[in-house]
Amino acid sequence: MPEGDTVHQTARRLDHALSGQIVMRSDFRVPAFATVDLAGETVHSVAARGKHLLVRIGDRVVHSHLKMEGEWRVFRPGERWRRPAHQSRVVLETSDAVAVGFDLGVLEVFPAAEEHDRMACLGPDLLGPDWDADEAVRRIAASPDVPIAVALGDQRNLAGLGNVYVNELCFLRGLLPTRPVFDVELPCSSTSRAGSSVPIATASPARRRASTVAASASGSTPAAASRAGGAARASSTDVSAATNSSCARPSGARTASGDRRGRILAPMSLKISVVVPSYNDAVMLEQCLDALGKQTRPADEIVVVDNRSTDATVDVARAAGARVVSESLRGIPGATAAGFDAALGDVLGRLDADTIPPADWVERVERAFTDDPHLDALSGPGRFYGGTAFIRWYAEHVHMPMYYHFVAWVLGHDVLYGSNLAIRASAWRVLREHVHRERADVADDLDLTINLQPGMRVRFDPTLDVPVSARPFKSWARNNAAVRMARDTALINRREMPFLERRRAWVASRRVDGNAPR
């Protein structure tokens, strides 16, 4: 994935070509913004914020994220494009240049007045004029149990670093990426501050700046590896409460205890959030929320993601005491990701609106993550209701087992089933940069399964079953549509990294760790 330095270089190139120019033609080739027309508007500037690229045109902002395969290219008017036209997602044409965004992972247009709020979740930008090493250190130290690699890659702590720089930095400092923040000596103050004149033609400035954030004592010996699974999530409130002078752990922050092997033990009490995405599913949502209200161990919060419903979905959610999050981008992947982003728990449960969780579901999820502090994700099967006996038999004994077993065999680890899963918040903060949340044509659970990172521990528990509606299997047309979506999801991810390489990475992580992720 292109990291912050690449995005800043792209922003400079686009700013030089477009800034001050009037847009002659705009063409957005994504359904959600296909009708947007910016012709006649002036390009004020192009800027980068971490890995996010912002083209400010008139009173609107074109926001894009390159993800794995995206890029922006600038051509002269009439010049032949060097990539196929079907890969383009947006075209911005002026009298002097044609800027084309190819295979952009995220593309959206929003009012300029919303830019500050939308980017407010990002930490100080390593290559931006607002770089503040003290603030970055403070944010990292606010979550002492999080592995240092996860903390450095969390864009809310500091914006711009990705896997390449994070892992190279840990290597240069002699740190295991899984080493928790509380076991890393952080600098008490920054040694340099970035200005607008800092060069970005090469990657070395970003590496040098990152070094001031994650520097450890010279000659220190890495402690025994500790896994990301025990990380406790710090909410934005926790981060804001940390003092600016914090050098290691914020005052009052919970510190993890460890066993003799140096592994992080689970916190005494986990906060459980349950996320339920819903689109025009008020009737079944009411059943799901009623079942969640009868849990032997109540969820700490229930987040219902309203995906532009036109029925009583929002009213049903609020009547049940759930927190409603609105997601305008249609599709289960985007709705699920929005719910996970908004949830405040240490563990994030995920159910569909037509799931009816047993009374002990939350209790069993909490017990699983408490008993295994290294567990990153948990899932179980569906027990289908509705439809004919044959449909239920086919769903439970043919269709779903093929998914459970075949995908696990291909990837080398257990799978996640979207109607019945839970993921540790610290793991989601890593995975949110890899999943294809902006695409409505992917199966979100398969996409999440494929993008689980080597070393994460995932478990599929056959006894953790939940009743789920059999409506996706009521016709061969719907069944075939689900199969096509799974195929497309696999193809999209295979282009980014072949499955054999993914499997090899998982095998290698087992050898290093000594424990199978399962």
Short mmCIF file of C-alpha atoms in Angstrom, two decimals:
data_model
loop_
_atom_site.label_atom_id
_atom_site.label_comp_id
_atom_site.label_asym_id
_atom_site.label_seq_id
_atom_site.Cartn_x
_atom_site.Cartn_y
_atom_site.Cartn_z
CA MET A 1 0.00 0.00 0.00
CA PRO A 2 1.40 3.45 -0.88
CA GLU A 3 2.48 5.21 2.29
CA GLY A 4 2.42 8.86 3.31
CA ASP A 5 5.49 9.91 1.33
CA THR A 6 4.01 8.57 -1.91
CA VAL A 7 0.71 10.35 -1.28
CA HIS A 8 2.49 13.65 -0.52
CA GLN A 9 4.48 13.35 -3.74
CA THR A 10 1.25 12.71 -5.62
CA ALA A 11 -0.39 15.74 -3.99
CA ARG A 12 2.51 17.99 -5.00
CA ARG A 13 2.37 16.76 -8.58
CA LEU A 14 -1.39 17.28 -8.81
CA ASP A 15 -1.20 20.67 -7.10
CA HIS A 16 1.40 21.84 -9.61
CA ALA A 17 -0.79 20.69 -12.53
CA LEU A 18 -4.23 21.74 -11.28
CA SER A 19 -4.02 24.50 -8.67
CA GLY A 20 -5.59 27.75 -9.87
CA GLN A 21 -7.06 26.08 -12.97
CA ILE A 22 -10.74 25.95 -13.92
CA VAL A 23 -12.21 22.49 -14.34
CA MET A 24 -13.40 22.07 -17.92
CA ARG A 25 -14.78 18.55 -17.39
CA SER A 26 -15.20 16.13 -14.51
CA ASP A 27 -16.17 12.49 -14.79
CA PHE A 28 -16.77 10.38 -11.67
CA ARG A 29 -16.94 6.71 -12.61
CA VAL A 30 -18.37 5.37 -9.38
CA PRO A 31 -22.14 4.98 -8.91
CA ALA A 32 -22.43 7.06 -5.73
CA PHE A 33 -20.99 10.20 -7.38
CA ALA A 34 -21.70 9.61 -11.06
CA THR A 35 -23.92 12.71 -11.25
CA VAL A 36 -21.43 15.10 -9.64
CA ASP A 37 -20.34 17.82 -12.07
CA LEU A 38 -17.49 20.16 -11.12
CA ALA A 39 -17.16 21.85 -14.51
CA GLY A 40 -16.63 25.59 -14.16
CA GLU A 41 -15.27 25.34 -10.63
CA THR A 42 -11.74 26.46 -9.67
CA VAL A 43 -9.16 24.08 -8.20
CA HIS A 44 -7.94 25.84 -5.07
CA SER A 45 -5.30 23.35 -3.96
CA VAL A 46 -4.34 19.70 -3.67
CA ALA A 47 -3.05 18.44 -0.34
CA ALA A 48 -2.22 15.21 1.47
CA ARG A 49 -3.21 14.28 4.99
CA GLY A 50 -1.37 11.11 5.91
CA LYS A 51 -2.44 8.60 3.26
CA HIS A 52 -5.48 10.66 2.25
CA LEU A 53 -5.44 12.92 -0.81
CA LEU A 54 -7.68 16.00 -0.94
CA VAL A 55 -8.45 17.95 -4.12
CA ARG A 56 -10.22 21.18 -3.14
CA ILE A 57 -12.47 22.36 -5.96
CA GLY A 58 -14.94 25.18 -5.49
CA ASP A 59 -16.91 24.54 -2.32
CA ARG A 60 -16.28 20.79 -2.44
CA VAL A 61 -13.46 18.34 -1.76
CA VAL A 62 -12.61 15.27 -3.81
CA HIS A 63 -11.21 12.80 -1.29
CA SER A 64 -9.34 9.68 -2.36
CA HIS A 65 -7.28 6.91 -0.77
CA LEU A 66 -4.96 4.85 -2.96
CA LYS A 67 -5.28 1.61 -0.96
CA MET A 68 -3.19 -1.12 -2.67
CA GLU A 69 -3.46 -0.45 -6.40
CA GLY A 70 -4.59 3.16 -6.72
CA GLU A 71 -2.65 5.99 -8.33
CA TRP A 72 -3.15 9.43 -9.85
CA ARG A 73 -1.57 10.33 -13.18
CA VAL A 74 -1.39 13.63 -15.03
CA PHE A 75 -1.56 13.77 -18.85
CA ARG A 76 -1.54 16.54 -21.42
CA PRO A 77 -4.88 17.16 -23.15
CA GLY A 78 -5.17 14.62 -25.96
CA GLU A 79 -2.31 12.48 -24.65
CA ARG A 80 -2.90 8.73 -24.62
CA TRP A 81 -3.44 7.29 -21.15
CA ARG A 82 -0.89 4.74 -20.04
CA ARG A 83 -3.46 2.61 -18.22
CA PRO A 84 -6.75 1.13 -19.46
CA ALA A 85 -9.70 3.52 -19.32
CA HIS A 86 -11.87 0.98 -17.51
CA GLN A 87 -9.54 1.26 -14.50
CA SER A 88 -10.16 4.99 -14.15
CA ARG A 89 -12.40 6.14 -11.31
CA VAL A 90 -12.32 9.91 -11.81
CA VAL A 91 -11.20 12.34 -14.50
CA LEU A 92 -10.53 16.04 -13.81
CA GLU A 93 -9.72 18.00 -16.96
CA THR A 94 -8.49 21.59 -17.23
CA SER A 95 -7.19 23.52 -20.24
CA ASP A 96 -3.60 22.44 -19.46
CA ALA A 97 -3.85 19.00 -17.85
CA VAL A 98 -5.95 15.88 -17.41
CA ALA A 99 -5.70 14.24 -13.97
CA VAL A 100 -6.94 10.66 -13.81
CA GLY A 101 -7.37 8.56 -10.68
CA PHE A 102 -6.95 4.84 -11.42
CA ASP A 103 -8.21 2.02 -9.19
CA LEU A 104 -8.72 4.34 -6.23
CA GLY A 105 -9.60 2.37 -3.11
CA VAL A 106 -11.72 5.23 -1.75
CA LEU A 107 -13.31 8.04 -3.75
CA GLU A 108 -15.87 10.47 -2.40
CA VAL A 109 -16.98 14.08 -2.75
CA PHE A 110 -18.10 16.13 0.24
CA PRO A 111 -18.64 19.82 1.13
CA ALA A 112 -15.44 21.72 1.93
CA ALA A 113 -16.93 22.73 5.28
CA GLU A 114 -16.79 19.07 6.36
CA GLU A 115 -13.08 18.54 5.65
CA HIS A 116 -11.88 19.34 9.15
CA ASP A 117 -14.39 17.03 10.84
CA ARG A 118 -13.74 14.18 8.42
CA MET A 119 -9.97 14.36 8.87
CA ALA A 120 -10.09 15.10 12.62
CA CYS A 121 -9.62 11.43 13.51
CA LEU A 122 -6.09 11.44 12.05
CA GLY A 123 -3.04 12.06 14.19
CA PRO A 124 -0.17 14.45 13.35
CA ASP A 125 1.04 14.03 9.78
CA LEU A 126 4.68 12.97 9.56
CA LEU A 127 5.18 15.04 6.42
CA GLY A 128 2.69 17.80 7.12
CA PRO A 129 3.16 21.29 8.50
CA ASP A 130 1.31 20.27 11.68
CA TRP A 131 3.76 17.52 12.64
CA ASP A 132 4.09 17.34 16.42
CA ALA A 133 6.26 14.51 17.76
CA ASP A 134 5.19 15.18 21.36
CA GLU A 135 1.54 14.75 20.42
CA ALA A 136 2.29 11.55 18.49
CA VAL A 137 4.18 10.12 21.47
CA ARG A 138 1.31 11.08 23.77
CA ARG A 139 -1.22 9.30 21.59
CA ILE A 140 0.90 6.17 21.28
CA ALA A 141 1.52 6.06 25.04
CA ALA A 142 -2.21 6.32 25.73
CA SER A 143 -2.63 2.64 24.76
CA PRO A 144 0.16 0.87 26.67
CA ASP A 145 -0.98 -2.68 25.87
CA VAL A 146 -1.08 -2.26 22.10
CA PRO A 147 1.85 -3.80 20.16
CA ILE A 148 4.26 -1.10 19.00
CA ALA A 149 3.74 -1.98 15.32
CA VAL A 150 -0.01 -1.59 15.69
CA ALA A 151 0.41 1.71 17.54
CA LEU A 152 2.72 3.12 14.86
CA GLY A 153 0.39 2.02 12.07
CA ASP A 154 -2.72 3.42 13.75
CA GLN A 155 -3.46 6.55 11.71
CA ARG A 156 -5.14 8.12 14.74
CA ASN A 157 -1.76 8.23 16.50
CA LEU A 158 0.30 9.56 13.62
CA ALA A 159 -0.69 9.73 9.98
CA GLY A 160 1.35 8.38 7.11
CA LEU A 161 3.11 5.21 8.23
CA GLY A 162 2.23 1.84 6.72
CA ASN A 163 3.50 -1.69 7.09
CA VAL A 164 6.78 -1.10 5.25
CA TYR A 165 8.00 1.79 7.37
CA VAL A 166 6.58 0.37 10.59
CA ASN A 167 8.38 -2.94 10.22
CA GLU A 168 11.62 -1.40 8.96
CA LEU A 169 11.58 0.97 11.90
CA CYS A 170 11.09 -1.87 14.38
CA PHE A 171 13.94 -3.76 12.71
CA LEU A 172 16.29 -0.78 12.89
CA ARG A 173 15.50 -0.30 16.58
CA GLY A 174 15.82 -3.98 17.44
CA LEU A 175 12.18 -4.28 18.48
CA LEU A 176 9.78 -7.12 17.88
CA PRO A 177 6.73 -5.60 16.17
CA THR A 178 4.53 -7.42 18.69
CA ARG A 179 6.26 -5.83 21.67
CA PRO A 180 3.71 -3.80 23.68
CA VAL A 181 4.03 -0.05 23.98
CA PHE A 182 4.49 -0.19 27.76
CA ASP A 183 7.68 -2.20 27.16
CA VAL A 184 9.15 0.36 24.74
CA GLU A 185 11.02 3.40 26.03
CA LEU A 186 9.45 6.36 24.27
CA PRO A 187 11.24 9.72 23.96
CA CYS A 188 10.17 12.41 26.42
CA SER A 189 10.21 15.17 23.83
CA SER A 190 10.59 15.55 20.13
CA THR A 191 14.01 16.21 18.69
CA SER A 192 12.72 17.77 15.48
CA ARG A 193 9.62 19.35 14.10
CA ALA A 194 8.50 19.26 10.53
CA GLY A 195 7.91 22.31 8.39
CA SER A 196 6.58 22.86 4.93
CA SER A 197 10.10 23.00 3.56
CA VAL A 198 11.02 19.43 4.52
CA PRO A 199 11.89 17.52 1.32
CA ILE A 200 9.80 14.50 0.39
CA ALA A 201 11.49 13.40 -2.79
CA THR A 202 12.81 10.34 -0.98
CA ALA A 203 11.41 8.19 1.77
CA SER A 204 14.19 8.87 4.27
CA PRO A 205 12.61 11.96 5.92
CA ALA A 206 9.57 9.94 6.95
CA ARG A 207 11.80 7.25 8.35
CA ARG A 208 13.86 9.78 10.30
CA ARG A 209 10.79 11.45 11.74
CA ALA A 210 9.23 8.16 12.69
CA SER A 211 12.43 7.27 14.52
CA THR A 212 11.90 10.17 16.92
CA VAL A 213 8.53 8.72 17.86
CA ALA A 214 9.39 5.07 18.37
CA ALA A 215 13.04 5.36 19.45
CA SER A 216 14.01 2.92 22.17
CA ALA A 217 17.02 2.90 24.47
CA SER A 218 20.21 2.16 22.61
CA GLY A 219 21.38 -1.40 23.05
CA SER A 220 18.18 -2.59 24.67
CA THR A 221 17.39 -6.26 24.34
CA PRO A 222 13.98 -7.11 22.90
CA ALA A 223 11.67 -8.70 25.41
CA ALA A 224 9.87 -11.94 24.76
CA ALA A 225 7.28 -11.56 22.02
CA SER A 226 3.85 -10.45 23.07
CA ARG A 227 0.94 -10.73 20.70
CA ALA A 228 -1.46 -8.12 19.43
CA GLY A 229 -4.38 -10.15 20.73
CA GLY A 230 -4.29 -8.75 24.26
CA ALA A 231 -4.36 -5.14 23.22
CA ALA A 232 -6.96 -2.94 24.85
CA ARG A 233 -8.48 -0.25 22.71
CA ALA A 234 -8.17 3.39 23.74
CA SER A 235 -11.07 5.58 22.69
CA SER A 236 -10.58 9.17 21.58
CA THR A 237 -11.56 10.22 25.10
CA ASP A 238 -8.72 8.14 26.54
CA VAL A 239 -6.25 9.70 24.13
CA SER A 240 -7.37 13.24 24.95
CA ALA A 241 -7.05 12.59 28.66
CA ALA A 242 -3.36 11.68 28.47
CA THR A 243 -1.00 14.43 29.55
CA ASN A 244 1.20 16.18 27.00
CA SER A 245 4.33 15.44 29.01
CA SER A 246 3.76 11.68 28.97
CA CYS A 247 6.94 9.78 28.17
CA ALA A 248 5.92 6.18 28.72
CA ARG A 249 2.48 5.52 30.13
CA PRO A 250 -0.21 8.13 30.70
CA SER A 251 -1.08 8.74 34.31
CA GLY A 252 -3.81 6.37 35.39
CA ALA A 253 -3.59 4.23 32.26
CA ARG A 254 -4.16 0.53 32.73
CA THR A 255 -1.00 -1.49 32.40
CA ALA A 256 -1.05 -5.06 31.27
CA SER A 257 0.23 -7.76 33.52
CA GLY A 258 2.32 -10.52 32.01
CA ASP A 259 3.08 -14.15 32.58
CA ARG A 260 6.55 -15.66 32.75
CA ARG A 261 6.78 -15.76 28.95
CA GLY A 262 6.19 -12.03 28.69
CA ARG A 263 2.78 -12.39 27.05
CA ILE A 264 0.08 -9.82 27.66
CA LEU A 265 -2.71 -11.07 29.84
CA ALA A 266 -6.31 -10.08 29.24
CA PRO A 267 -7.81 -7.11 31.08
CA MET A 268 -10.00 -7.90 34.04
CA SER A 269 -13.13 -6.76 32.22
CA LEU A 270 -13.70 -6.39 28.51
CA LYS A 271 -16.13 -3.94 26.99
CA ILE A 272 -18.26 -5.67 24.36
CA SER A 273 -19.82 -3.74 21.50
CA VAL A 274 -22.24 -5.42 19.09
CA VAL A 275 -22.56 -3.98 15.57
CA VAL A 276 -25.63 -4.72 13.43
CA PRO A 277 -25.70 -3.27 9.89
CA SER A 278 -29.23 -2.89 8.51
CA TYR A 279 -30.95 -1.78 5.33
CA ASN A 280 -34.76 -1.77 5.28
CA ASP A 281 -34.85 -4.71 7.70
CA ALA A 282 -36.87 -3.24 10.58
CA VAL A 283 -38.95 -6.36 11.29
CA MET A 284 -36.03 -8.75 11.62
CA LEU A 285 -33.88 -6.11 13.30
CA GLU A 286 -36.47 -5.88 16.05
CA GLN A 287 -36.12 -9.63 16.71
CA CYS A 288 -32.33 -9.35 16.78
CA LEU A 289 -32.35 -6.41 19.20
CA ASP A 290 -34.93 -8.12 21.39
CA ALA A 291 -32.61 -11.14 21.68
CA LEU A 292 -29.66 -8.86 22.48
CA GLY A 293 -31.74 -7.28 25.23
CA LYS A 294 -32.17 -10.68 26.90
CA GLN A 295 -28.50 -11.64 27.12
CA THR A 296 -27.18 -13.18 30.32
CA ARG A 297 -24.29 -10.77 29.97
CA PRO A 298 -25.63 -7.57 28.35
CA ALA A 299 -23.53 -5.91 25.66
CA ASP A 300 -21.89 -2.67 26.77
CA GLU A 301 -23.25 -1.00 23.65
CA ILE A 302 -25.26 -1.93 20.58
CA VAL A 303 -24.49 -0.05 17.37
CA VAL A 304 -27.02 -0.24 14.54
CA VAL A 305 -25.68 1.03 11.22
CA ASP A 306 -28.47 2.51 9.12
CA ASN A 307 -27.48 2.08 5.47
CA ARG A 308 -29.94 4.68 4.06
CA SER A 309 -33.04 2.72 5.08
CA THR A 310 -36.48 4.02 4.14
CA ASP A 311 -38.43 1.87 6.60
CA ALA A 312 -38.62 2.02 10.41
CA THR A 313 -35.05 0.75 10.96
CA VAL A 314 -33.90 3.85 12.84
CA ASP A 315 -37.02 4.00 15.02
CA VAL A 316 -36.70 0.31 15.92
CA ALA A 317 -33.03 0.74 16.82
CA ARG A 318 -33.61 3.76 19.03
CA ALA A 319 -36.58 2.16 20.74
CA ALA A 320 -34.31 -0.72 21.74
CA GLY A 321 -31.71 1.66 23.17
CA ALA A 322 -29.17 1.11 20.40
CA ARG A 323 -26.84 3.81 19.13
CA VAL A 324 -27.58 4.60 15.49
CA VAL A 325 -24.74 5.30 13.06
CA SER A 326 -25.63 6.44 9.55
CA GLU A 327 -23.63 5.25 6.55
CA SER A 328 -24.56 6.81 3.21
CA LEU A 329 -22.34 4.50 1.12
CA ARG A 330 -24.61 1.59 0.31
CA GLY A 331 -23.30 -1.91 0.88
CA ILE A 332 -22.64 -4.28 3.77
CA PRO A 333 -18.81 -3.81 3.71
CA GLY A 334 -19.07 -0.06 4.21
CA ALA A 335 -21.83 -0.35 6.80
CA THR A 336 -19.93 -2.95 8.81
CA ALA A 337 -16.72 -0.91 8.70
CA ALA A 338 -18.56 2.23 9.79
CA GLY A 339 -20.01 0.35 12.76
CA PHE A 340 -16.64 -1.05 13.78
CA ASP A 341 -15.08 2.41 13.51
CA ALA A 342 -17.77 3.93 15.70
CA ALA A 343 -17.87 1.18 18.34
CA LEU A 344 -16.08 1.87 21.63
CA GLY A 345 -15.63 -1.66 22.96
CA ASP A 346 -12.50 -3.75 23.40
CA VAL A 347 -14.23 -6.55 21.44
CA LEU A 348 -16.52 -5.82 18.50
CA GLY A 349 -19.30 -8.32 17.87
CA ARG A 350 -20.97 -8.48 14.46
CA LEU A 351 -24.45 -9.83 13.75
CA ASP A 352 -26.82 -9.45 10.82
CA ALA A 353 -30.27 -7.99 11.32
CA ASP A 354 -31.79 -11.44 10.74
CA THR A 355 -29.55 -13.10 13.34
CA ILE A 356 -31.18 -14.13 16.63
CA PRO A 357 -28.32 -14.58 19.10
CA PRO A 358 -28.85 -17.12 21.92
CA ALA A 359 -29.12 -15.68 25.42
CA ASP A 360 -25.49 -16.54 26.25
CA TRP A 361 -23.91 -15.29 23.01
CA VAL A 362 -22.29 -12.15 24.44
CA GLU A 363 -21.22 -14.08 27.54
CA ARG A 364 -19.52 -16.75 25.44
CA VAL A 365 -17.78 -14.14 23.28
CA GLU A 366 -16.44 -12.37 26.35
CA ARG A 367 -15.29 -15.65 27.88
CA ALA A 368 -13.45 -16.66 24.70
CA PHE A 369 -11.48 -13.41 24.50
CA THR A 370 -10.81 -13.36 28.23
CA ASP A 371 -9.63 -16.96 28.36
CA ASP A 372 -7.37 -16.49 25.34
CA PRO A 373 -5.75 -13.01 25.53
CA HIS A 374 -4.08 -13.66 22.17
CA LEU A 375 -7.34 -14.31 20.34
CA ASP A 376 -7.95 -11.69 17.64
CA ALA A 377 -11.12 -12.96 15.98
CA LEU A 378 -13.83 -15.48 16.75
CA SER A 379 -16.66 -16.86 14.64
CA GLY A 380 -19.21 -19.64 14.56
CA PRO A 381 -21.75 -21.17 12.15
CA GLY A 382 -25.34 -20.30 11.39
CA ARG A 383 -28.33 -22.48 12.21
CA PHE A 384 -30.86 -21.51 9.57
CA TYR A 385 -34.55 -20.84 10.07
CA GLY A 386 -37.30 -20.09 7.54
CA GLY A 387 -37.65 -21.58 4.08
CA THR A 388 -38.23 -25.25 3.33
CA ALA A 389 -36.53 -28.16 5.03
CA PHE A 390 -34.45 -28.77 1.89
CA ILE A 391 -33.27 -25.13 1.79
CA ARG A 392 -32.20 -25.27 5.43
CA TRP A 393 -30.44 -28.59 4.87
CA TYR A 394 -28.63 -27.26 1.80
CA ALA A 395 -27.53 -24.09 3.58
CA GLU A 396 -26.25 -25.87 6.71
CA HIS A 397 -24.73 -28.99 5.17
CA VAL A 398 -23.59 -27.98 1.67
CA HIS A 399 -23.20 -24.27 0.99
CA MET A 400 -21.80 -22.96 4.27
CA PRO A 401 -19.51 -25.95 5.07
CA MET A 402 -17.89 -25.42 1.66
CA TYR A 403 -17.08 -21.88 2.75
CA TYR A 404 -15.93 -22.88 6.23
CA HIS A 405 -13.61 -25.67 5.10
CA PHE A 406 -12.48 -24.79 1.57
CA VAL A 407 -11.50 -21.19 2.34
CA ALA A 408 -9.74 -22.30 5.54
CA TRP A 409 -7.78 -24.85 3.50
CA VAL A 410 -6.77 -22.26 0.88
CA LEU A 411 -5.70 -19.58 3.36
CA GLY A 412 -4.28 -21.80 6.07
CA HIS A 413 -6.44 -20.43 8.89
CA ASP A 414 -10.04 -20.42 10.12
CA VAL A 415 -12.71 -18.26 8.51
CA LEU A 416 -15.11 -15.60 9.76
CA TYR A 417 -18.87 -15.77 9.13
CA GLY A 418 -20.47 -12.33 8.90
CA SER A 419 -23.69 -13.19 10.71
CA ASN A 420 -21.80 -14.45 13.74
CA LEU A 421 -18.36 -13.05 14.51
CA ALA A 422 -16.39 -10.96 16.98
CA ILE A 423 -13.07 -9.22 16.53
CA ARG A 424 -10.75 -7.51 18.95
CA ALA A 425 -10.75 -3.73 18.43
CA SER A 426 -6.95 -3.62 18.19
CA ALA A 427 -7.09 -6.15 15.33
CA TRP A 428 -9.74 -4.11 13.52
CA ARG A 429 -7.53 -1.01 13.67
CA VAL A 430 -5.02 -2.97 11.60
CA LEU A 431 -7.51 -4.62 9.25
CA ARG A 432 -9.48 -1.45 8.47
CA GLU A 433 -6.60 -0.37 6.23
CA HIS A 434 -6.82 -3.60 4.20
CA VAL A 435 -10.52 -4.41 3.71
CA HIS A 436 -12.44 -3.11 0.71
CA ARG A 437 -15.06 -1.16 2.62
CA GLU A 438 -15.90 1.09 -0.33
CA ARG A 439 -16.98 -1.78 -2.59
CA ALA A 440 -20.56 -3.04 -2.37
CA ASP A 441 -19.73 -6.01 -4.62
CA VAL A 442 -17.57 -7.88 -2.11
CA ALA A 443 -18.61 -10.31 0.61
CA ASP A 444 -17.50 -8.48 3.74
CA ASP A 445 -16.86 -11.58 5.85
CA LEU A 446 -14.77 -13.27 3.15
CA ASP A 447 -12.92 -10.01 2.53
CA LEU A 448 -12.16 -9.69 6.24
CA THR A 449 -11.10 -13.35 6.40
CA ILE A 450 -8.69 -13.00 3.48
CA ASN A 451 -7.11 -9.87 4.92
CA LEU A 452 -6.45 -11.26 8.39
CA GLN A 453 -2.77 -10.60 8.95
CA PRO A 454 -0.18 -13.35 9.58
CA GLY A 455 0.26 -13.89 13.29
CA MET A 456 -3.30 -12.96 14.17
CA ARG A 457 -5.14 -15.68 16.02
CA VAL A 458 -8.55 -16.59 14.63
CA ARG A 459 -10.82 -19.36 15.81
CA PHE A 460 -13.97 -20.85 14.31
CA ASP A 461 -16.00 -22.47 17.09
CA PRO A 462 -18.60 -24.94 15.69
CA THR A 463 -20.52 -24.80 18.98
CA LEU A 464 -20.97 -21.02 18.84
CA ASP A 465 -23.94 -21.24 16.49
CA VAL A 466 -26.72 -18.70 16.02
CA PRO A 467 -30.11 -18.85 14.27
CA VAL A 468 -29.95 -16.99 10.93
CA SER A 469 -32.59 -16.53 8.24
CA ALA A 470 -32.29 -18.86 5.26
CA ARG A 471 -33.62 -16.19 2.87
CA PRO A 472 -30.33 -15.92 0.88
CA PHE A 473 -30.94 -19.51 -0.24
CA LYS A 474 -34.65 -19.31 -1.06
CA SER A 475 -33.95 -19.19 -4.80
CA TRP A 476 -31.14 -20.39 -7.03
CA ALA A 477 -30.79 -16.84 -8.36
CA ARG A 478 -29.99 -15.47 -4.89
CA ASN A 479 -27.70 -18.40 -4.16
CA ASN A 480 -25.81 -17.87 -7.42
CA ALA A 481 -25.51 -14.15 -6.70
CA ALA A 482 -23.82 -14.98 -3.38
CA VAL A 483 -21.44 -17.36 -5.14
CA ARG A 484 -20.54 -14.70 -7.74
CA MET A 485 -19.90 -12.17 -4.99
CA ALA A 486 -17.57 -14.60 -3.23
CA ARG A 487 -15.75 -15.23 -6.51
CA ASP A 488 -15.34 -11.50 -7.17
CA THR A 489 -14.10 -10.94 -3.62
CA ALA A 490 -11.47 -13.63 -4.11
CA LEU A 491 -10.35 -12.20 -7.45
CA ILE A 492 -10.04 -8.64 -6.08
CA ASN A 493 -7.88 -9.83 -3.20
CA ARG A 494 -5.84 -12.22 -5.33
CA ARG A 495 -4.73 -9.32 -7.55
CA GLU A 496 -3.31 -7.62 -4.47
CA MET A 497 -1.55 -10.69 -3.11
CA PRO A 498 -1.75 -14.28 -4.42
CA PHE A 499 -3.32 -16.75 -2.02
CA LEU A 500 -0.25 -18.97 -2.03
CA GLU A 501 1.81 -16.06 -0.72
CA ARG A 502 -0.80 -15.38 1.95
CA ARG A 503 -0.73 -19.02 3.03
CA ARG A 504 3.08 -19.05 3.15
CA ALA A 505 3.06 -15.93 5.31
CA TRP A 506 0.70 -17.62 7.76
CA VAL A 507 2.86 -20.73 7.89
CA ALA A 508 5.92 -18.57 8.54
CA SER A 509 4.14 -16.71 11.33
CA ARG A 510 3.35 -20.01 13.02
CA ARG A 511 6.99 -21.03 12.93
CA VAL A 512 8.13 -17.74 14.47
CA ASP A 513 5.45 -17.68 17.13
CA GLY A 514 5.43 -21.35 17.95
CA ASN A 515 1.65 -21.32 18.19
CA ALA A 516 -0.90 -21.91 15.48
CA PRO A 517 -3.22 -18.94 15.04
CA ARG A 518 -6.16 -21.19 15.69
#
